[in-house]
XYZ file of C-alpha atoms in Angstrom:
535
model
C 21.697 3.175 -41.202
C 22.506 2.973 -37.395
C 26.387 3.378 -38.029
C 25.473 6.541 -40.417
C 23.501 8.167 -37.409
C 26.388 7.040 -34.645
C 29.243 8.385 -37.060
C 27.068 11.800 -37.713
C 26.483 12.380 -34.024
C 30.224 11.773 -33.052
C 31.221 14.529 -35.933
C 28.625 16.552 -34.242
C 30.160 16.085 -30.853
C 34.019 16.563 -31.791
C 33.069 19.337 -34.238
C 29.840 20.899 -33.573
C 31.536 24.253 -32.892
C 32.779 24.287 -36.384
C 29.374 23.389 -37.702
C 27.786 25.978 -35.518
C 30.252 28.610 -37.088
C 29.472 27.700 -40.525
C 26.101 27.756 -39.977
C 25.389 23.816 -40.590
C 24.579 22.701 -37.206
C 20.949 23.046 -37.384
C 21.137 20.733 -40.261
C 23.443 18.273 -38.640
C 20.877 18.051 -35.690
C 18.238 17.788 -38.346
C 19.696 15.024 -40.434
C 20.479 13.043 -36.952
C 17.009 13.205 -35.429
C 15.304 12.181 -38.900
C 17.255 8.727 -37.666
C 16.882 8.290 -34.411
C 12.959 9.208 -34.579
C 13.083 6.103 -36.662
C 14.912 4.002 -34.316
C 12.302 4.865 -31.518
C 9.721 3.848 -33.775
C 11.448 0.424 -34.465
C 11.963 0.017 -30.813
C 8.598 -0.762 -29.280
C 9.541 -2.965 -26.624
C 12.671 -3.400 -24.246
C 13.902 -6.708 -26.087
C 12.420 -6.112 -29.713
C 13.823 -4.193 -32.813
C 12.845 -4.162 -36.438
C 16.050 -4.243 -38.242
C 14.799 -4.273 -41.906
C 11.818 -3.410 -44.055
C 12.015 -5.078 -47.639
C 14.651 -7.337 -48.798
C 17.520 -6.711 -50.936
C 16.501 -9.344 -53.976
C 12.941 -7.800 -54.356
C 13.998 -4.535 -54.049
C 17.225 -4.712 -56.620
C 14.641 -6.696 -59.114
C 13.137 -3.240 -59.614
C 14.217 0.450 -60.578
C 11.684 2.458 -59.283
C 11.382 6.424 -57.437
C 10.952 6.034 -53.842
C 7.323 7.640 -54.096
C 6.037 4.785 -56.183
C 7.910 1.506 -55.127
C 5.962 -1.358 -55.477
C 8.415 -4.119 -53.923
C 7.298 -5.856 -50.459
C 7.475 -3.691 -47.471
C 7.440 -6.592 -44.897
C 9.148 -5.794 -41.730
C 11.824 -8.262 -40.068
C 12.243 -8.073 -36.290
C 14.810 -9.131 -33.699
C 13.823 -10.450 -30.505
C 14.876 -13.384 -27.733
C 14.136 -15.829 -30.053
C 15.747 -14.291 -33.007
C 18.659 -11.822 -31.670
C 20.798 -9.551 -33.329
C 23.516 -8.107 -31.155
C 25.493 -6.545 -33.915
C 22.147 -4.324 -35.551
C 20.719 -3.767 -32.054
C 24.701 -2.694 -30.325
C 25.080 -0.552 -33.402
C 21.689 1.275 -32.904
C 22.360 1.207 -29.047
C 25.433 3.023 -29.746
C 23.900 5.778 -32.215
C 20.903 6.475 -29.929
C 23.355 6.768 -26.916
C 25.829 9.203 -28.907
C 22.585 11.145 -30.022
C 21.647 11.618 -26.587
C 24.861 13.547 -26.106
C 24.080 15.724 -29.141
C 20.708 16.853 -27.644
C 21.488 16.687 -24.018
C 21.078 20.510 -23.325
C 18.781 21.600 -26.399
C 16.296 19.081 -26.012
C 16.872 17.036 -22.576
C 13.582 15.126 -22.781
C 14.265 13.733 -26.085
C 18.195 13.026 -25.173
C 16.902 10.927 -21.890
C 14.290 9.442 -24.329
C 17.264 8.355 -26.616
C 19.444 7.030 -23.560
C 16.547 4.849 -22.493
C 15.989 3.273 -25.490
C 19.861 2.732 -26.025
C 19.904 1.347 -22.240
C 17.475 -1.352 -23.228
C 18.971 -2.115 -26.582
C 22.142 -2.518 -25.077
C 20.817 -4.895 -22.485
C 18.814 -6.757 -25.076
C 21.955 -7.040 -27.338
C 24.239 -8.380 -24.827
C 21.783 -11.032 -23.294
C 20.420 -12.403 -26.113
C 23.904 -12.730 -28.223
C 23.707 -13.789 -32.012
C 24.334 -12.276 -35.599
C 21.449 -10.058 -36.997
C 22.020 -11.941 -40.326
C 20.912 -15.568 -38.885
C 18.017 -13.962 -37.727
C 17.112 -11.614 -40.756
C 18.771 -13.845 -43.183
C 17.588 -11.947 -46.057
C 20.211 -9.312 -45.123
C 22.977 -11.546 -45.438
C 23.429 -11.317 -49.275
C 23.712 -7.425 -48.907
C 25.321 -6.547 -45.545
C 26.891 -9.466 -43.887
C 28.117 -9.327 -40.596
C 31.531 -10.975 -41.133
C 33.131 -9.403 -38.165
C 30.461 -10.749 -36.001
C 28.819 -8.976 -33.273
C 31.707 -8.396 -30.123
C 32.870 -4.857 -31.666
C 29.284 -3.760 -31.806
C 28.928 -4.470 -27.851
C 32.021 -3.103 -27.213
C 31.480 0.359 -29.170
C 27.953 0.619 -27.481
C 29.456 0.080 -24.103
C 31.893 2.886 -24.982
C 29.406 5.201 -26.125
C 26.943 4.545 -23.036
C 29.871 5.236 -20.779
C 30.356 8.633 -22.835
C 26.613 9.222 -22.509
C 26.198 8.564 -18.663
C 29.374 8.474 -17.112
C 28.303 4.746 -15.275
C 31.316 3.184 -14.631
C 29.448 -0.509 -15.557
C 29.944 0.429 -19.121
C 33.365 1.119 -18.403
C 33.749 -1.976 -16.544
C 32.200 -4.033 -19.528
C 34.616 -2.591 -21.733
C 37.767 -3.156 -19.883
C 36.439 -6.689 -18.680
C 35.711 -7.769 -22.187
C 38.705 -6.209 -24.225
C 40.192 -9.977 -24.678
C 37.530 -12.102 -24.926
C 35.517 -9.604 -27.569
C 38.593 -8.808 -29.445
C 39.040 -5.415 -28.425
C 42.514 -5.506 -27.428
C 43.307 -8.623 -29.829
C 42.202 -6.662 -33.179
C 45.212 -4.577 -35.247
C 43.234 -2.961 -37.931
C 42.914 -0.188 -40.311
C 39.573 -0.585 -41.260
C 36.309 0.825 -39.811
C 33.101 0.723 -41.165
C 29.450 -0.150 -40.563
C 30.441 -3.940 -40.025
C 33.674 -3.707 -38.289
C 34.077 -1.109 -35.633
C 37.133 -2.410 -33.627
C 39.441 0.774 -34.677
C 36.398 2.973 -33.520
C 36.326 1.413 -30.042
C 39.919 1.613 -29.551
C 40.060 5.235 -30.796
C 37.295 6.142 -27.777
C 38.974 4.341 -25.473
C 42.268 5.670 -26.015
C 40.272 9.312 -25.341
C 38.829 8.077 -22.320
C 42.417 7.354 -21.302
C 43.969 10.800 -22.415
C 41.217 12.382 -20.371
C 42.174 10.735 -17.534
C 39.204 9.095 -17.147
C 40.084 5.210 -17.187
C 40.433 4.971 -13.361
C 41.407 1.252 -12.558
C 41.171 0.357 -16.095
C 44.122 2.354 -17.342
C 45.936 -0.464 -18.080
C 43.564 -2.056 -20.331
C 42.390 1.114 -22.178
C 46.529 1.615 -22.493
C 46.397 -1.445 -24.545
C 43.232 -0.194 -26.196
C 45.143 2.751 -27.330
C 48.205 0.784 -28.637
C 45.540 -0.526 -31.084
C 44.445 2.639 -32.028
C 47.966 3.432 -32.698
C 48.282 0.751 -35.062
C 45.447 2.252 -36.932
C 47.564 5.235 -37.413
C 50.646 3.685 -38.010
C 49.374 1.486 -40.721
C 47.302 4.271 -42.608
C 50.334 6.532 -42.634
C 52.390 3.570 -44.045
C 54.462 3.623 -40.933
C 53.860 0.290 -39.384
C 56.211 -1.614 -41.283
C 53.713 -4.398 -41.735
C 49.844 -4.152 -42.294
C 50.135 -0.908 -43.969
C 47.254 0.123 -46.094
C 47.813 0.030 -49.811
C 47.512 3.490 -51.698
C 46.950 3.997 -55.450
C 49.575 6.034 -57.278
C 47.780 8.831 -56.449
C 48.149 8.505 -52.785
C 44.444 7.231 -52.070
C 44.204 4.765 -49.066
C 43.029 1.656 -51.046
C 41.528 -1.157 -49.029
C 39.164 -2.927 -51.638
C 37.555 -2.479 -54.832
C 33.901 -2.202 -53.983
C 32.703 1.452 -52.520
C 36.607 1.788 -51.087
C 35.911 5.526 -50.216
C 33.711 4.204 -47.619
C 36.655 3.451 -45.235
C 38.703 6.523 -46.466
C 36.179 8.866 -45.235
C 35.725 6.916 -41.957
C 39.378 6.598 -41.603
C 39.962 10.007 -41.975
C 37.695 10.840 -39.312
C 39.350 8.801 -36.974
C 42.593 9.816 -37.851
C 41.406 13.520 -37.232
C 39.406 12.859 -34.142
C 42.659 11.343 -32.705
C 44.769 13.555 -33.581
C 43.148 16.341 -31.932
C 42.784 14.236 -28.608
C 46.625 13.673 -28.904
C 47.250 17.296 -28.984
C 44.744 17.999 -26.413
C 46.270 15.985 -24.089
C 49.823 17.270 -25.077
C 50.955 14.225 -26.245
C 54.085 14.469 -28.736
C 53.484 11.469 -31.236
C 52.229 7.975 -32.093
C 55.259 6.023 -31.896
C 55.415 3.656 -35.203
C 58.110 1.202 -36.230
C 59.293 3.257 -39.181
C 59.002 6.675 -36.810
C 56.753 9.145 -35.131
C 53.778 10.314 -36.574
C 52.849 13.755 -34.726
C 49.277 15.298 -34.222
C 49.924 17.662 -36.845
C 51.288 14.854 -39.306
C 48.568 12.776 -38.264
C 46.062 15.766 -39.563
C 47.603 16.375 -42.589
C 47.428 12.697 -43.742
C 43.750 12.890 -43.058
C 43.863 16.418 -44.899
C 45.492 14.698 -47.902
C 42.805 11.988 -48.428
C 40.148 14.466 -48.092
C 41.571 16.803 -50.902
C 42.191 13.603 -53.193
C 38.263 12.935 -52.730
C 37.680 16.531 -53.366
C 39.650 16.759 -56.613
C 43.196 16.551 -55.889
C 43.979 13.512 -57.345
C 45.765 12.052 -61.072
C 41.914 12.286 -63.036
C 41.058 15.938 -61.044
C 37.711 14.174 -60.452
C 35.783 15.062 -57.232
C 33.971 12.115 -55.792
C 31.270 14.335 -54.174
C 28.615 15.069 -56.352
C 28.040 18.499 -57.347
C 31.358 19.820 -56.201
C 34.241 20.925 -58.117
C 34.395 21.446 -61.850
C 34.405 17.671 -62.648
C 32.464 15.362 -60.434
C 30.033 12.042 -61.211
C 27.254 12.784 -63.237
C 25.794 8.936 -63.084
C 25.556 8.219 -59.804
C 24.078 4.681 -59.243
C 20.961 5.755 -57.271
C 17.390 5.460 -58.161
C 15.957 8.640 -57.208
C 18.703 10.511 -58.645
C 18.649 8.727 -61.926
C 14.808 8.928 -62.810
C 12.746 12.309 -63.633
C 11.719 14.075 -60.745
C 8.115 13.026 -59.398
C 7.541 16.577 -59.460
C 8.340 16.990 -62.834
C 6.538 14.126 -64.279
C 4.032 12.250 -62.034
C 3.417 9.536 -64.786
C 4.022 6.019 -63.218
C 7.147 4.231 -63.662
C 6.636 0.493 -63.022
C 9.165 -1.989 -61.925
C 11.040 -2.833 -65.000
C 10.228 0.274 -67.210
C 12.886 2.078 -65.005
C 15.328 -0.703 -65.799
C 14.312 -0.425 -69.499
C 14.209 3.272 -69.571
C 16.085 5.070 -67.025
C 18.621 2.567 -66.006
C 20.677 2.473 -69.539
C 19.996 6.093 -70.595
C 23.212 7.767 -71.532
C 24.067 11.078 -70.006
C 23.775 13.192 -66.762
C 21.147 11.927 -64.195
C 18.166 14.129 -64.256
C 18.547 14.905 -60.670
C 22.128 16.028 -58.645
C 22.578 13.859 -56.003
C 24.366 16.953 -54.368
C 26.973 16.078 -52.064
C 26.967 12.453 -52.200
C 30.058 10.604 -51.965
C 30.408 7.857 -54.367
C 32.500 4.484 -54.446
C 35.470 5.774 -56.000
C 38.436 5.032 -58.001
C 40.163 1.972 -58.561
C 43.569 0.977 -56.992
C 45.001 2.605 -60.287
C 42.958 5.813 -59.705
C 41.017 5.095 -62.603
C 37.135 5.678 -62.542
C 34.173 4.958 -65.017
C 31.486 7.568 -64.639
C 28.530 4.816 -65.285
C 25.144 4.248 -63.605
C 25.855 0.443 -64.350
C 29.364 0.763 -62.458
C 27.857 0.205 -59.271
C 30.676 -0.534 -57.516
C 32.129 2.945 -58.160
C 29.117 4.906 -58.435
C 26.771 3.915 -55.828
C 26.582 6.435 -52.769
C 25.545 5.257 -49.598
C 25.065 7.528 -46.565
C 27.793 5.972 -44.495
C 30.049 7.534 -46.998
C 28.906 10.949 -45.739
C 28.574 10.517 -42.360
C 31.926 10.513 -41.060
C 33.069 13.258 -43.620
C 30.918 15.813 -42.065
C 32.989 16.078 -38.917
C 36.144 15.717 -40.955
C 35.099 18.494 -43.157
C 33.910 20.811 -40.087
C 37.331 20.443 -39.016
C 39.356 20.848 -41.829
C 37.069 24.032 -42.753
C 38.286 25.449 -39.332
C 41.889 25.010 -40.325
C 44.280 25.128 -37.321
C 41.511 27.133 -35.151
C 39.820 24.173 -33.186
C 36.923 25.580 -31.055
C 36.942 23.013 -28.168
C 33.812 25.358 -26.801
C 30.342 23.556 -26.621
C 27.769 25.107 -28.817
C 24.207 25.365 -27.605
C 22.686 22.017 -27.121
C 25.929 19.856 -27.356
C 28.238 18.371 -24.458
C 31.095 16.875 -26.043
C 32.818 16.178 -22.841
C 36.293 17.252 -23.885
C 37.659 18.000 -20.589
C 41.570 16.758 -20.635
C 43.571 15.259 -17.928
C 47.475 16.152 -17.696
C 49.746 14.228 -20.134
C 50.248 10.497 -19.155
C 54.057 9.599 -18.288
C 56.343 8.728 -20.909
C 56.715 5.500 -19.260
C 52.773 4.444 -18.977
C 52.125 6.434 -22.714
C 54.634 3.766 -24.243
C 54.007 0.592 -22.857
C 53.925 -2.361 -24.692
C 51.706 -5.504 -24.022
C 52.914 -8.501 -25.450
C 50.567 -10.640 -27.470
C 50.545 -14.063 -26.610
C 50.445 -15.345 -30.109
C 53.991 -16.191 -31.954
C 54.529 -16.710 -35.439
C 57.442 -18.947 -36.698
C 58.260 -19.598 -40.291
C 60.760 -22.300 -42.003
C 61.485 -23.086 -45.188
C 60.818 -27.227 -45.503
C 61.419 -27.759 -49.210
C 63.079 -25.980 -52.226
C 62.998 -26.940 -56.008
C 63.532 -25.382 -59.138
C 61.412 -25.059 -61.875
C 62.086 -23.205 -65.159
C 64.839 -21.393 -63.887
C 63.528 -20.001 -60.788
C 64.017 -21.399 -57.082
C 60.980 -22.309 -55.299
C 60.513 -22.619 -51.670
C 57.707 -24.167 -49.347
C 57.548 -22.583 -45.949
C 55.562 -23.834 -43.073
C 54.079 -21.180 -40.661
C 53.547 -21.911 -37.175
C 51.058 -20.244 -35.041
C 51.117 -20.591 -31.284
C 49.235 -19.362 -28.567
C 51.438 -19.084 -25.643
C 48.780 -18.037 -23.118
C 48.992 -19.930 -20.231
C 45.353 -20.661 -19.420
C 43.178 -19.043 -22.628
C 42.281 -20.322 -25.713
C 42.647 -17.755 -29.070
C 39.338 -18.037 -31.134
C 38.331 -16.408 -34.254
C 41.950 -15.859 -35.437
C 42.491 -13.309 -38.369
C 46.034 -13.252 -40.055
C 47.055 -10.725 -42.600
C 49.589 -12.154 -45.573
C 51.543 -9.671 -47.366
C 54.242 -10.257 -50.494
C 52.787 -13.972 -50.958
C 53.124 -14.909 -54.575
C 51.558 -18.559 -54.595
C 49.179 -20.826 -53.001
C 48.248 -21.255 -49.096
C 46.948 -24.453 -47.995
C 45.201 -24.372 -44.283
C 43.658 -21.158 -44.724
C 40.649 -19.685 -45.927
C 40.506 -15.655 -47.406
C 37.947 -13.689 -45.764
C 37.223 -9.738 -45.705
C 39.517 -8.851 -43.027
C 42.048 -11.431 -43.715
C 43.038 -14.961 -43.738
C 41.339 -17.449 -41.250
C 41.991 -21.012 -40.163
C 40.040 -23.643 -42.018
C 37.373 -25.937 -40.195
C 33.843 -25.070 -38.573
C 34.834 -23.478 -35.352
C 38.811 -23.301 -35.365
C 40.477 -22.300 -32.606
C 44.154 -22.849 -30.833
C 44.041 -23.952 -27.374
C 46.431 -22.318 -24.347
C 49.905 -23.642 -25.227
C 48.791 -25.395 -28.627
C 49.890 -24.523 -32.445
C 48.487 -24.812 -35.964
C 50.578 -24.809 -39.400
C 49.849 -23.744 -42.751
C 51.839 -23.713 -45.724
C 52.375 -21.757 -48.608
C 54.965 -21.824 -51.801
C 56.170 -19.271 -54.038
C 59.718 -18.187 -55.939
C 60.207 -15.454 -53.228
C 61.582 -14.750 -49.793
C 59.303 -15.407 -46.879
C 56.161 -13.811 -47.181
C 54.815 -11.033 -44.403
C 52.665 -12.900 -42.190
C 51.328 -11.022 -38.910
C 48.163 -11.217 -36.435
C 45.208 -8.922 -37.428
C 42.891 -10.084 -34.936
C 41.502 -12.481 -32.593
C 39.605 -13.264 -29.235
C 41.256 -14.725 -25.959
C 38.927 -16.729 -23.802
């Protein structure tokens, strides 16, 4: 929910002028305020945040309309004894971004949001911990896999945008290594992992000439933002995002479109920041990507979602000729309370409405579902929740990119009434400063240690050595990407964002190395660093 509000706010800050021209700005502001009003109520004390109401297990046990839910509404809170830096940090980011949205139209409310944001950030930073350790009922459904460092950086970046207070920029720069801001190279951006968003925001600050003494560190952030672009456009060489045969970015089976909508927004926003700063291109290993090319690729992903795909199916409910009719959504799948107020009991919904064949009785107009699989296949079935579920965080970033594309080449950088999007741009950076490369302290070496022939195929065992060449800092939370691997791996575990070293708290000390092995009947696999923290 907090990520949804942050992304709606960022969408308005970047493209509020386009929304106003389309007559939709008022709807966007109303949606944001609905969320921030709730956050204000959920934050009754500086170091208290109510993070969840109800729990996934009991809520999933019933299939009911929201008007007549009978499941537990127990509230779970975060406080100094039960910290949750990731959830508090994201909520701080949401309120800081929203304060910018309301700065002119409702300054009193904007100041209230900013006060809450500052308190929430201080709470998140002082009392550190993962929210799903303090609210364990959340772990099964929304596990904090990336931890809380990305949210702390994300909140600091938004607070700098909202306040121009250099202490937040200092925080972003001084914690770049220790919190992974300049160590993560990823093309995934979601409610859980914020690094790419932080990197694009930091790059924007740099391009606007607001980095001050931290220009060198923000340049390293920008290099990671460039990685996001290159990997998304297939120009990175390693770590490129896979695509379906129809051209859709494909990250994972369950709700893949969440990464496509958020990624499309980041590409659009970064493209416009580059163009405004008169930057010619992002320089990728496989060739440059101009702002126009970046925007064109973002448009291709939006077009796919809206129906330009092998199935000619729109994945936005209610849009186009063919779209999902059986979204996995309780309110949409049960007859309207206004039409039939007869009570639908907990299990009755599962017995009568959930297995019902045919279209949902209520159209979930505008919702973006999880989308197709890696082969562009899609099964429109209420029970197929991995493809037909429609979370709010699918839609939030799509608001912005749709507004941008609706404007075509006519990007209105004026500030509509009630908004202050801080888009003043400094002159272009020098070519040398723009393209400088900061070497990673991590070096990867592969060697074949054995070979054998089996059933006419030659197999090789490879030893991969990962070395930390830092003089005095330890590598923590190392994530590795592996591609073109066709056999078993020993010494690593597979996680959502890559492979990690085995052990309870694996790390690589300064000058130290770790080794893992794999075997297959193929040339060496591609191995690269996805993310790390350097402390």
